[in-house]
Every structure is written in structure tokens, then in C-alpha cells.
mmCIF file with all atom_site columns, C-alpha atoms and ligand atoms in Angstrom:
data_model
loop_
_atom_site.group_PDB
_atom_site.id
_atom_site.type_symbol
_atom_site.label_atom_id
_atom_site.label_alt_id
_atom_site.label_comp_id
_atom_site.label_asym_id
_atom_site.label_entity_id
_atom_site.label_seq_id
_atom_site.pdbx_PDB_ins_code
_atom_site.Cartn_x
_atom_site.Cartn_y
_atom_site.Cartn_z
_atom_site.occupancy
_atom_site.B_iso_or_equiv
_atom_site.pdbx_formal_charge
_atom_site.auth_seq_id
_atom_site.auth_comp_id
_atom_site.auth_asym_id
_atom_site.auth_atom_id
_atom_site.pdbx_PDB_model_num
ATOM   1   C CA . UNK Y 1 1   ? 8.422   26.010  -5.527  1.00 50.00 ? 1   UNK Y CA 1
ATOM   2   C CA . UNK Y 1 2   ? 6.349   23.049  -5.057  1.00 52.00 ? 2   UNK Y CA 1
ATOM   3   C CA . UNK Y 1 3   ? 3.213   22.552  -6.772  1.00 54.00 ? 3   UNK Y CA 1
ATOM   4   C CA . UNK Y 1 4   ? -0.005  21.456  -5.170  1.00 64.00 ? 4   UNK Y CA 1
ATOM   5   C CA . UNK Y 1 5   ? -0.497  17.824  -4.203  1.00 73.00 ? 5   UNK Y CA 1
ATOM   6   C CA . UNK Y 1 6   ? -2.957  16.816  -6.930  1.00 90.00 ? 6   UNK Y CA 1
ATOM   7   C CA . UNK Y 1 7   ? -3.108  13.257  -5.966  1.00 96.00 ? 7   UNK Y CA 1
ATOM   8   C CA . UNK Y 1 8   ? -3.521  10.906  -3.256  1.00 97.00 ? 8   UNK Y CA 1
ATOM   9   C CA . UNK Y 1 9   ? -3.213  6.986   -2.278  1.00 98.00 ? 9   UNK Y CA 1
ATOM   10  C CA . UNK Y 1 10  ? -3.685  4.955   0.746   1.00 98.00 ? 10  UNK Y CA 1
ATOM   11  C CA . UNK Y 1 11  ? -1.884  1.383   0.903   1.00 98.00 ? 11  UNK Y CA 1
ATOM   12  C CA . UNK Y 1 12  ? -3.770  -0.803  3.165   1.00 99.00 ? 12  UNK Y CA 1
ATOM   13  C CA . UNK Y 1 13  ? -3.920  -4.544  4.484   1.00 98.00 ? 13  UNK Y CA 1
ATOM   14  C CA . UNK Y 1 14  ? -4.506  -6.220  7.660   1.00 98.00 ? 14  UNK Y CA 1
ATOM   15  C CA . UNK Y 1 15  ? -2.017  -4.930  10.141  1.00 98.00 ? 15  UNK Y CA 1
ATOM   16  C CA . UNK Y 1 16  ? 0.287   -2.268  7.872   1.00 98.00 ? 16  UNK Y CA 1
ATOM   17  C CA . UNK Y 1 17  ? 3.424   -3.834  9.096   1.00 98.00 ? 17  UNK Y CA 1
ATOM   18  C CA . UNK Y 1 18  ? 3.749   -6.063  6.347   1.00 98.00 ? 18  UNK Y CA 1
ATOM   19  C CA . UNK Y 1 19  ? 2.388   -5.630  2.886   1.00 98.00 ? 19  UNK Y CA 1
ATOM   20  C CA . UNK Y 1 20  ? 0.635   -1.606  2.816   1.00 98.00 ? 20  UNK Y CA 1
ATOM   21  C CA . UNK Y 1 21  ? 3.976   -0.381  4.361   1.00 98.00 ? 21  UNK Y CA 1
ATOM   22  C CA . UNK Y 1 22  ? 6.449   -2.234  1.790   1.00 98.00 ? 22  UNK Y CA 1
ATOM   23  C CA . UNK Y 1 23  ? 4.026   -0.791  -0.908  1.00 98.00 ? 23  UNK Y CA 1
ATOM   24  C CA . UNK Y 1 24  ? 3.767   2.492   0.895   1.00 98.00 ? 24  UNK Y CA 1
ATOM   25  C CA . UNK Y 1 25  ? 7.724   2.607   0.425   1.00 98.00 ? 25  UNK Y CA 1
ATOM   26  C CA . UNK Y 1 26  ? 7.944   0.925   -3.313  1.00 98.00 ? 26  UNK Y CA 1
ATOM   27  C CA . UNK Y 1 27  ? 5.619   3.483   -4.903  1.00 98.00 ? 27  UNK Y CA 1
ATOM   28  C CA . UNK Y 1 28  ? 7.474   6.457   -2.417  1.00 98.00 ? 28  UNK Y CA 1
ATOM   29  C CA . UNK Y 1 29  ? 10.378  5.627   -4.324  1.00 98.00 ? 29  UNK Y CA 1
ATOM   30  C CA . UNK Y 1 30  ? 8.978   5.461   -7.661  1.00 98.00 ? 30  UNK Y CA 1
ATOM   31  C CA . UNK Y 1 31  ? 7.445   8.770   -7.084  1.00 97.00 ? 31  UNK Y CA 1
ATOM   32  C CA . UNK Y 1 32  ? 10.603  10.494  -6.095  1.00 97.00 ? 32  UNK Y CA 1
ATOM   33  C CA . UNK Y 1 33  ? 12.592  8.981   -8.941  1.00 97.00 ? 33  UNK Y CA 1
ATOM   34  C CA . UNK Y 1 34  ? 9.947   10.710  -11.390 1.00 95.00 ? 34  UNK Y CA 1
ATOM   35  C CA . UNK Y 1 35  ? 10.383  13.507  -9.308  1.00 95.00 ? 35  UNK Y CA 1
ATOM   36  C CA . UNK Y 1 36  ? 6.973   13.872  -9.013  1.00 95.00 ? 36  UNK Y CA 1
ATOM   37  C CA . UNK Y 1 37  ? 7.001   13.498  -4.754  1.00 95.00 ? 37  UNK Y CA 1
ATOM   38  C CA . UNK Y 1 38  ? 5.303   16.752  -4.327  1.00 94.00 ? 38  UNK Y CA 1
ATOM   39  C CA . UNK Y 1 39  ? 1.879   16.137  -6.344  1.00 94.00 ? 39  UNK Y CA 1
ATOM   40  C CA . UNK Y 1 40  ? 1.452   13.078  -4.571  1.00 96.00 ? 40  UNK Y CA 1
ATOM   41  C CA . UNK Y 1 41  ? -0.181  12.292  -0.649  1.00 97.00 ? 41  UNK Y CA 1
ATOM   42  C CA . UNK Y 1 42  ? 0.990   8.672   -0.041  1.00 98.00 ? 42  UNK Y CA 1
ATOM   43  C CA . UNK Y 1 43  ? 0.765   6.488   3.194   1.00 98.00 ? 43  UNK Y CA 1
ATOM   44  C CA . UNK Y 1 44  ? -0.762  3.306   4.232   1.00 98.00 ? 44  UNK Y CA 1
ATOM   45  C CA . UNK Y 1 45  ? -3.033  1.803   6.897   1.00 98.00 ? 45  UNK Y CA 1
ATOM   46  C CA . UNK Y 1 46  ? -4.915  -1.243  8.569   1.00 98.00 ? 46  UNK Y CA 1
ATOM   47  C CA . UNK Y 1 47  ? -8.232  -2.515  8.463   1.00 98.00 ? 47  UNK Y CA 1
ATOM   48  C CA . UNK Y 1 48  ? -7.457  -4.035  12.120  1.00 98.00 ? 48  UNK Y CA 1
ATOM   49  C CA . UNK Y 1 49  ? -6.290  -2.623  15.027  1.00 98.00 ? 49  UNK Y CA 1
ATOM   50  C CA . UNK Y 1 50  ? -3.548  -5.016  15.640  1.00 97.00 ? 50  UNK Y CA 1
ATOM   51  C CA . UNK Y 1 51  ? -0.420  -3.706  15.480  1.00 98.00 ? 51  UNK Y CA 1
ATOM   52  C CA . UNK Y 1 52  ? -1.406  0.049   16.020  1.00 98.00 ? 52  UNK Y CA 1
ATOM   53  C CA . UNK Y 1 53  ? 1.593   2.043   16.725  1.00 98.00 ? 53  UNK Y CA 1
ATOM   54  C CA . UNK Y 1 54  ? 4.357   -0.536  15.419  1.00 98.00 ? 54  UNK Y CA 1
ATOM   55  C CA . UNK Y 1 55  ? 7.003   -0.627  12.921  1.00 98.00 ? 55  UNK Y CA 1
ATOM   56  C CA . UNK Y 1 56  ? 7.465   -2.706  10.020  1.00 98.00 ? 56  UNK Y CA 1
ATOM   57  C CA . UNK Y 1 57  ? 7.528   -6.260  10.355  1.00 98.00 ? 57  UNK Y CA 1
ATOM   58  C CA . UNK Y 1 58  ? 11.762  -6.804  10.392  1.00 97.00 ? 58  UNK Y CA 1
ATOM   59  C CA . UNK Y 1 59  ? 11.341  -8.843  7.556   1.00 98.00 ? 59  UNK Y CA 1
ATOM   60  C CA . UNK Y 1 60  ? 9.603   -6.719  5.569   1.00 98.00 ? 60  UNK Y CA 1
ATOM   61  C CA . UNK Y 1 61  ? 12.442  -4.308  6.886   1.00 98.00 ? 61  UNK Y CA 1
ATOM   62  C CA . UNK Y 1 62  ? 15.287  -6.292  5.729   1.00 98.00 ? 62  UNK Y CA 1
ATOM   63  C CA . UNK Y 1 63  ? 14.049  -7.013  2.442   1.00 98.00 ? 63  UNK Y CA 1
ATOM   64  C CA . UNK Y 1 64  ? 13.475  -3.352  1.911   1.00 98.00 ? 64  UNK Y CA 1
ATOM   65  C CA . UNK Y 1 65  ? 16.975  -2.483  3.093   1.00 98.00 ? 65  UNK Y CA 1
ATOM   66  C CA . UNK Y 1 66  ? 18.478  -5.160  0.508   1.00 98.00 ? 66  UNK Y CA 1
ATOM   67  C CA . UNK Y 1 67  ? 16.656  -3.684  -2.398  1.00 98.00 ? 67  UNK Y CA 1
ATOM   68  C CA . UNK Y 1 68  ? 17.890  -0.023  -1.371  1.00 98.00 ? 68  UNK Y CA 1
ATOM   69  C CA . UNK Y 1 69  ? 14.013  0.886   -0.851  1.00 98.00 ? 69  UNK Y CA 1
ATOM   70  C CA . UNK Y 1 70  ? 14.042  3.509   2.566   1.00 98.00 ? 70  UNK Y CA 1
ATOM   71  C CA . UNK Y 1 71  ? 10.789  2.401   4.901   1.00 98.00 ? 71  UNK Y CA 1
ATOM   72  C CA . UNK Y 1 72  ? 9.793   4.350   7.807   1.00 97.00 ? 72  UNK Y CA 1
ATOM   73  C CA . UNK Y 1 73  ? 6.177   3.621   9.216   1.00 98.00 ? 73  UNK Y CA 1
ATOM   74  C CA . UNK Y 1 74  ? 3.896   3.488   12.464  1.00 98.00 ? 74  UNK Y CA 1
ATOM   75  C CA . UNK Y 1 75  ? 0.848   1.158   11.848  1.00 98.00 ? 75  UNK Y CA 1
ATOM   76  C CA . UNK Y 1 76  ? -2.382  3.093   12.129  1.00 98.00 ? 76  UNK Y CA 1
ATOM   77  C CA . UNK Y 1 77  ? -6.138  2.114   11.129  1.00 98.00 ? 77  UNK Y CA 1
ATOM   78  C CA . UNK Y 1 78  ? -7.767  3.484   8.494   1.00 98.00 ? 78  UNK Y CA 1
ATOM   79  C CA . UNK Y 1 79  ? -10.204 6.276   9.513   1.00 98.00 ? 79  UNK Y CA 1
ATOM   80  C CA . UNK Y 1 80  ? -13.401 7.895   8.422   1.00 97.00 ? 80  UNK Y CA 1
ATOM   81  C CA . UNK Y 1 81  ? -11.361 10.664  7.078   1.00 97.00 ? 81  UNK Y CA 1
ATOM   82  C CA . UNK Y 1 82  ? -9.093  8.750   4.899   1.00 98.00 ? 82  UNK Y CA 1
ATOM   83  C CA . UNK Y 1 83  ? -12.584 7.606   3.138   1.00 98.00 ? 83  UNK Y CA 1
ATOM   84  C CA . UNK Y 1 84  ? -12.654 11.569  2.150   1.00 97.00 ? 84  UNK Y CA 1
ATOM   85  C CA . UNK Y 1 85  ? -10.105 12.538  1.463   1.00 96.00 ? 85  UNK Y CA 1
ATOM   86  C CA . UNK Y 1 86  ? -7.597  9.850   -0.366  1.00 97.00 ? 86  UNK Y CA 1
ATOM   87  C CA . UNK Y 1 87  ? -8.253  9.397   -4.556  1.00 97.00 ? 87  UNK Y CA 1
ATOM   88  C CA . UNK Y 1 88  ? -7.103  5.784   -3.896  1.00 98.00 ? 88  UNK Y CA 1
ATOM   89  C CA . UNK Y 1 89  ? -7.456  2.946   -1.468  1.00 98.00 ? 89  UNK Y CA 1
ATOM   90  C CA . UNK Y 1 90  ? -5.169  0.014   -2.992  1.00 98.00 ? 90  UNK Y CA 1
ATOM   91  C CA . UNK Y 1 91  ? -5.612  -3.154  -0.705  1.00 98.00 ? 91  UNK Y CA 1
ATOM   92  C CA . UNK Y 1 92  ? -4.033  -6.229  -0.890  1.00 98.00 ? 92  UNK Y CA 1
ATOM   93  C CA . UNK Y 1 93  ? -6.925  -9.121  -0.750  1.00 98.00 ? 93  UNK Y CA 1
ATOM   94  C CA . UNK Y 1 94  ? -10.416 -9.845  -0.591  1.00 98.00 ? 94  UNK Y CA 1
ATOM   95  C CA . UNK Y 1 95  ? -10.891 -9.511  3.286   1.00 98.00 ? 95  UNK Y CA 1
ATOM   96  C CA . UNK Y 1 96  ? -9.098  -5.968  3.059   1.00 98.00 ? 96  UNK Y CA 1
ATOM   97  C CA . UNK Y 1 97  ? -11.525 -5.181  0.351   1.00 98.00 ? 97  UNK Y CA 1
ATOM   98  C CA . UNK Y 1 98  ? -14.747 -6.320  2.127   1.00 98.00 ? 98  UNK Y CA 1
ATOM   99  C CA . UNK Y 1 99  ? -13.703 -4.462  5.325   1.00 98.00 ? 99  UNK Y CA 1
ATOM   100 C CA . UNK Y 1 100 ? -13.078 -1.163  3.340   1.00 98.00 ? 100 UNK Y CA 1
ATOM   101 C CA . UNK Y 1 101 ? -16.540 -1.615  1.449   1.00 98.00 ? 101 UNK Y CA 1
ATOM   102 C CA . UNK Y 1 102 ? -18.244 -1.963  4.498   1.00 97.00 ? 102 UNK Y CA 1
ATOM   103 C CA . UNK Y 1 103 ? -16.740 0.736   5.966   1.00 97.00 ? 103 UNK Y CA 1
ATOM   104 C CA . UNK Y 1 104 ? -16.608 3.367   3.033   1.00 97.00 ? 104 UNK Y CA 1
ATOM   105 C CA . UNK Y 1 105 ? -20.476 2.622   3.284   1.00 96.00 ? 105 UNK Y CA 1
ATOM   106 C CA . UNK Y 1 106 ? -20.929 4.029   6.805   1.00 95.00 ? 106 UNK Y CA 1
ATOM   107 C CA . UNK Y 1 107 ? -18.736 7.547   5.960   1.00 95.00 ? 107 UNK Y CA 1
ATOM   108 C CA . UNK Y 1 108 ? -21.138 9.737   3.845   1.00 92.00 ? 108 UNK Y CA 1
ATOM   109 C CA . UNK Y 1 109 ? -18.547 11.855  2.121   1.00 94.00 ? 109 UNK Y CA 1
ATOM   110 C CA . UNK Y 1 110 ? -16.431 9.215   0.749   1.00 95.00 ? 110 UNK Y CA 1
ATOM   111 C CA . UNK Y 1 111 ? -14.689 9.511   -2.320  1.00 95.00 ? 111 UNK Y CA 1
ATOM   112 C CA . UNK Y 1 112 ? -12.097 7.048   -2.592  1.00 97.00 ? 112 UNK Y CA 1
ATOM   113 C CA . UNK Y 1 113 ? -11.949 4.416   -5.468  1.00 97.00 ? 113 UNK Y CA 1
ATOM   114 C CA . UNK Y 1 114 ? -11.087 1.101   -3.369  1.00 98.00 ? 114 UNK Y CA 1
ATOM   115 C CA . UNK Y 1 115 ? -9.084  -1.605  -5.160  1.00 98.00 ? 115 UNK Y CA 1
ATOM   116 C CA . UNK Y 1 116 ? -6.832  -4.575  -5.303  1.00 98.00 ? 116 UNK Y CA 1
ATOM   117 C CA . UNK Y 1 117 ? -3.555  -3.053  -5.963  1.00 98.00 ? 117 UNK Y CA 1
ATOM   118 C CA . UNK Y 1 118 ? -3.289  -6.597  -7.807  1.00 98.00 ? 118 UNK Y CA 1
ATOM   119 C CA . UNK Y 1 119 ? -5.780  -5.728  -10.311 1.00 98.00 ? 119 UNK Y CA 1
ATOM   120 C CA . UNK Y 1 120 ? -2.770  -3.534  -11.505 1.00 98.00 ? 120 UNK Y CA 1
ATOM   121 C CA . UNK Y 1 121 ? 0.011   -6.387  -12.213 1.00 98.00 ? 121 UNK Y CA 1
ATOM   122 C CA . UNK Y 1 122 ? 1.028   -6.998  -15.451 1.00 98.00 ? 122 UNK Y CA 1
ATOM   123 C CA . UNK Y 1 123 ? 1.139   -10.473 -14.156 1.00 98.00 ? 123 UNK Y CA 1
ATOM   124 C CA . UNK Y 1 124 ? -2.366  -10.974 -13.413 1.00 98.00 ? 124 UNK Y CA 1
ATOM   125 C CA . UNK Y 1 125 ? -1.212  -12.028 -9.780  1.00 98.00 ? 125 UNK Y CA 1
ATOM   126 C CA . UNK Y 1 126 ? -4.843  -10.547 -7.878  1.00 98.00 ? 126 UNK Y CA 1
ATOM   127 C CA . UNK Y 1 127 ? -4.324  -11.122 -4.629  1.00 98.00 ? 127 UNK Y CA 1
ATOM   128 C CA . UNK Y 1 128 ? -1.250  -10.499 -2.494  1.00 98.00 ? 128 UNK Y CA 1
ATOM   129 C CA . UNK Y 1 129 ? -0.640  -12.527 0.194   1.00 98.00 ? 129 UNK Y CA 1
ATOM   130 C CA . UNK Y 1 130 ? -0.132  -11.948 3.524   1.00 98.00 ? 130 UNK Y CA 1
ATOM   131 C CA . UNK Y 1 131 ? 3.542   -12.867 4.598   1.00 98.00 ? 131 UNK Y CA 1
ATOM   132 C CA . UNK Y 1 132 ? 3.460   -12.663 8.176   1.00 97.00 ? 132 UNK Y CA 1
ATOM   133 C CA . UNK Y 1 133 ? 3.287   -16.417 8.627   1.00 97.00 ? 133 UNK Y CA 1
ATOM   134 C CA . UNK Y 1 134 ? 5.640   -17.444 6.163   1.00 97.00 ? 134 UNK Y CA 1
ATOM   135 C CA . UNK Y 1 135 ? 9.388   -16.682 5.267   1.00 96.00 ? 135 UNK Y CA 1
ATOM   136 C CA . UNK Y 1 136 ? 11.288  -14.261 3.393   1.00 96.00 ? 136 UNK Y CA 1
ATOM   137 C CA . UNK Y 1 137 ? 10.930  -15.727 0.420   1.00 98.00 ? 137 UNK Y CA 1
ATOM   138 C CA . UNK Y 1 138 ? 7.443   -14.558 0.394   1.00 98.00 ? 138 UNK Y CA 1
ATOM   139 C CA . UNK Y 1 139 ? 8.519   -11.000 1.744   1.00 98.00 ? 139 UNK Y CA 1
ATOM   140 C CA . UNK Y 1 140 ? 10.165  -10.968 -1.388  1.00 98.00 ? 140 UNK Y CA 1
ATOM   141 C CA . UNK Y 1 141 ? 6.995   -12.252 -3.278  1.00 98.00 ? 141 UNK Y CA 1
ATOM   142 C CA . UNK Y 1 142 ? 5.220   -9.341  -1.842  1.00 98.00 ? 142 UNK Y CA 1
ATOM   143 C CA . UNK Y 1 143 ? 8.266   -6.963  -2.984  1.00 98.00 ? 143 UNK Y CA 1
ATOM   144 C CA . UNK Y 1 144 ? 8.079   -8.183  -6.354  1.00 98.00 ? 144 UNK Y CA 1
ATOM   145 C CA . UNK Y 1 145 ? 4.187   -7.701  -6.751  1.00 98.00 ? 145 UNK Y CA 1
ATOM   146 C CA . UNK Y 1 146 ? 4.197   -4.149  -5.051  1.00 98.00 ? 146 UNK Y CA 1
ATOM   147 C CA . UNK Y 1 147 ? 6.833   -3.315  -7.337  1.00 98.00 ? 147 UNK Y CA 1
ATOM   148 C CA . UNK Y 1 148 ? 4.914   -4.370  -10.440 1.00 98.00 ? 148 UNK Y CA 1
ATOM   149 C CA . UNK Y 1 149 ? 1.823   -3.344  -9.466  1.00 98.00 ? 149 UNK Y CA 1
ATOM   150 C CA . UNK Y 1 150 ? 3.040   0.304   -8.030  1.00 98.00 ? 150 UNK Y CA 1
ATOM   151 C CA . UNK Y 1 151 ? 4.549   0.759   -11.638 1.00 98.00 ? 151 UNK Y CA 1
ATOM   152 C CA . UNK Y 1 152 ? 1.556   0.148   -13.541 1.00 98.00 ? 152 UNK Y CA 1
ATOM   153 C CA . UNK Y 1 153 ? -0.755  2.533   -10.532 1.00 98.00 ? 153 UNK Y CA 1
ATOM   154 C CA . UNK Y 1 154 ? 1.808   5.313   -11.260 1.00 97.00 ? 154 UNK Y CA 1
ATOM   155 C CA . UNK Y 1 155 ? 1.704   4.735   -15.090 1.00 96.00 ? 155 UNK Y CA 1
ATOM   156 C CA . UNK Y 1 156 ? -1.904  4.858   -15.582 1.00 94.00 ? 156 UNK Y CA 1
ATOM   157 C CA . UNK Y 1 157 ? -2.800  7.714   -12.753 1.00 86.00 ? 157 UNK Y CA 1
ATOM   158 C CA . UNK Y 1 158 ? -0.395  10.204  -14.350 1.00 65.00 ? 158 UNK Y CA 1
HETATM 159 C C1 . NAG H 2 .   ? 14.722  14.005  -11.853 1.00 96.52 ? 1   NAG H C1 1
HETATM 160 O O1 . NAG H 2 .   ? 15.601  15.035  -11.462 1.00 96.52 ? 1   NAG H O1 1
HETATM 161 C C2 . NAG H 2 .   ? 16.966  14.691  -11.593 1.00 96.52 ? 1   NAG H C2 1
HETATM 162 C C3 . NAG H 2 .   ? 17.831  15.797  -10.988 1.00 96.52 ? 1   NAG H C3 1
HETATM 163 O O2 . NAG H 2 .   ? 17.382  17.061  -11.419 1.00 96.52 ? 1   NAG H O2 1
HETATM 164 C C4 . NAG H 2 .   ? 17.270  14.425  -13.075 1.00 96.52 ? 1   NAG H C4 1
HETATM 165 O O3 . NAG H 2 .   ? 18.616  14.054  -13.232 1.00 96.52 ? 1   NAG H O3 1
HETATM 166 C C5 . NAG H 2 .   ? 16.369  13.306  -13.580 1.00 96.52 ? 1   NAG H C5 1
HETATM 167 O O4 . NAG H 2 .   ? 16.555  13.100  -14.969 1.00 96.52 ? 1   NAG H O4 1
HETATM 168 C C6 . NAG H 2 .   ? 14.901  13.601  -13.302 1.00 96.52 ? 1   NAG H C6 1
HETATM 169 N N1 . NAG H 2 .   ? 14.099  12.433  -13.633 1.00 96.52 ? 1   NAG H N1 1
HETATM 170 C C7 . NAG H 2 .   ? 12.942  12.494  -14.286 1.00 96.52 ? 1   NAG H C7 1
HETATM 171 C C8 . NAG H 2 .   ? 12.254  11.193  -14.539 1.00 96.52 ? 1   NAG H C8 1
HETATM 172 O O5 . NAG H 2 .   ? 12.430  13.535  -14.652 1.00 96.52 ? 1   NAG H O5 1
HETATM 173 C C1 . NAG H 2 .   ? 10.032  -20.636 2.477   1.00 96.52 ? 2   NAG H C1 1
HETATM 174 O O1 . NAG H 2 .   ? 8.959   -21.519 2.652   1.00 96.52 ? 2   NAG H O1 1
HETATM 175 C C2 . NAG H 2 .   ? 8.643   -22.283 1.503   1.00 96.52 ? 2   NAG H C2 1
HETATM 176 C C3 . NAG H 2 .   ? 7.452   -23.149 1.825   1.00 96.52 ? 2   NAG H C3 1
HETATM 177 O O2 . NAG H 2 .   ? 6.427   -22.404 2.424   1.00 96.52 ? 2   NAG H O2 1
HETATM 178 C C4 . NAG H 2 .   ? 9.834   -23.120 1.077   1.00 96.52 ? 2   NAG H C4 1
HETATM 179 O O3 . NAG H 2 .   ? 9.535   -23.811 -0.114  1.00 96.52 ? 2   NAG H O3 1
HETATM 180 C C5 . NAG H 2 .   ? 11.035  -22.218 0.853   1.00 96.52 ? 2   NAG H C5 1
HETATM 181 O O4 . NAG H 2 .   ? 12.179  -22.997 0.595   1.00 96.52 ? 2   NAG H O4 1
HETATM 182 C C6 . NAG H 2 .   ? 11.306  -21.351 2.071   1.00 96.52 ? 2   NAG H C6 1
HETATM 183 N N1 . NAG H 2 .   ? 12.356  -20.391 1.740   1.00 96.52 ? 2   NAG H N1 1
HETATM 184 C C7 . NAG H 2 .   ? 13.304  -20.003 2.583   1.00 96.52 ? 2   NAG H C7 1
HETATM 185 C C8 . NAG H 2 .   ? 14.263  -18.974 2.110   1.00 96.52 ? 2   NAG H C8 1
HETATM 186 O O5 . NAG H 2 .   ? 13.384  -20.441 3.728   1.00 96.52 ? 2   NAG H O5 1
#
């Protein structure tokens, strides 16, 4: 039988084809390798309305497939709703986090604690960059800070 989800995130960035859907899959994984997929909500989100109703940047997609992590998203924009109903809203830098302040401001019911995602790394690495400009080298800068960062999240919210 599954037990109640009892807890919630939201991955979010710019566009969520690069960096909240490669999170969105890193922590998906960690979950399910606790076994602990059904007490969590998880999905990601943009601030913008970019690249509503895309996939994954194929960069983000190959780097994914090379570290065995499965990824299946469709970009959407956050919504009011999201403000009341996710525990967490992890974003990647400070622009993310302004937009979500501002907008968390104007949705009365909102409950969700917003924060860098980078304020989890062991590394102290804040902010994570957005990759769509560069190469894959920094897709796989992005992997490797999701991947710390998701660890520590699931570590300290259990
Ligand atoms: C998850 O479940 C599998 C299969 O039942 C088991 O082998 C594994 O040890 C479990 N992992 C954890 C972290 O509980
Ligand atoms: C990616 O770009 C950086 C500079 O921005 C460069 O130093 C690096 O060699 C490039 N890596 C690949 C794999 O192209």
C-alpha cells in the first residue's frame, strides 16, 4: 500500500529545460533509490514563459542519459497554486529567487519555503548557473551541483 505523500518540492529556474528539470530528475532518482518515491510530490517549473510546453534542452538530455539518470519533462510556469501547495521551492540563482519572492507575495495562501538549492552544497557553490549558452561541460557542472545539493535536500528533509 502506499503511504500518503507527506512531502513536496518544486525545482525551478528560468525556462525548466535546463537546470529545474536535470534536478527534477537527480533528486527523482535519489528518492526512488531510498524507496521513499511515494511520500514525496516532485516536479519543476519556470519563472518565464519561454519554453512552455518543451522538452529538455538535448544537452541536458544527453548528459542525463550518460549518467543513467531517466528525464521526462514539459516546461511549464510556476503558478499561484504551486505557491500553496509545494513545502519547497529550490531555485537555481538570484533572478529565480527575486521572481519567486515577488510572486509568492501576490498569492495569499502561500506556504512554500523558497531557496537556492545551492545553499544546500556541501561545496558552498550558491548559485547554479545557467547552461544554455555554454557547452556540455557546464551541463555537467550543473549535474554535479544538483547531485550534491539534491543529496544534502533529501538528507536534511527526512
Ligand atoms: C529498497 O528496496 C529494495 C528492494 O526491495 C532493497 O533491495 C533496497 O535495500 C531498499 N533500499 C533502501 C535504501 O531501503
Ligand atoms: C566549454 O567551454 C569552456 C569555456 O567556456 C572551455 O574551457 C571548455 O574547454 C569547453 N568544453 C568543451 C567540452 O567543449
Amino acid at each position: 500500500m502506499a503511504e500518503p505523500v507527506s512531502k513536496s518540492v518544486l525545482f525551478v529556474c528560468l525556462g525548466n529545460i535546463c537546470r529545474s528539470p536535470i534536478a527534477e530528475a537527480v533528486f527523482r532518482k535519489l528518492v526512488s533509490e531510498q524507496n521513499a518515491s511515494d511520500k514525496w510530490r516532485i516536479d519543476s517549473a519556470a519563472t518565464s514563459t519561454y519554453e512552455i510546453g518543451n522538452p529538455p534542452d538535448y544537452r541536458g538530455q544527453s548528459c542525463m542519459k550518460k549518467h543513467g539518470v531517466p528525464m521526462s519533462h514539459i516546461a511549464r510556469q510556476v503558478t499561484k497554486e504551486d505557491f500553496a501547495t509545494f513545502d519547497y521551492m529550490l531555485c537555481m540563482d538570484e533572478s529565480n529567487l527575486r521572481d519567486l519572492t515577488r510572486k509568492s507575495n501576490q498569492v495569499k495562501n502561500s506556504k512554500a519555503k523558497i531557496e537556492l538549492l545551492g545553499s544546500y552544497d556541501p561545496q558552498k557553490q550558491l548559485i547554479i548557473e545557467d547552461p544554455y549558452y555554454g557547452n556540455e561541460s557546464d551541463f555537467e557542472t550543473v549535474y554535479q551541483q544538483c547531485l550534491r545539493c539534491c543529496q544534502a535536500f533529501l538528507e536534511r528533509a527526512c
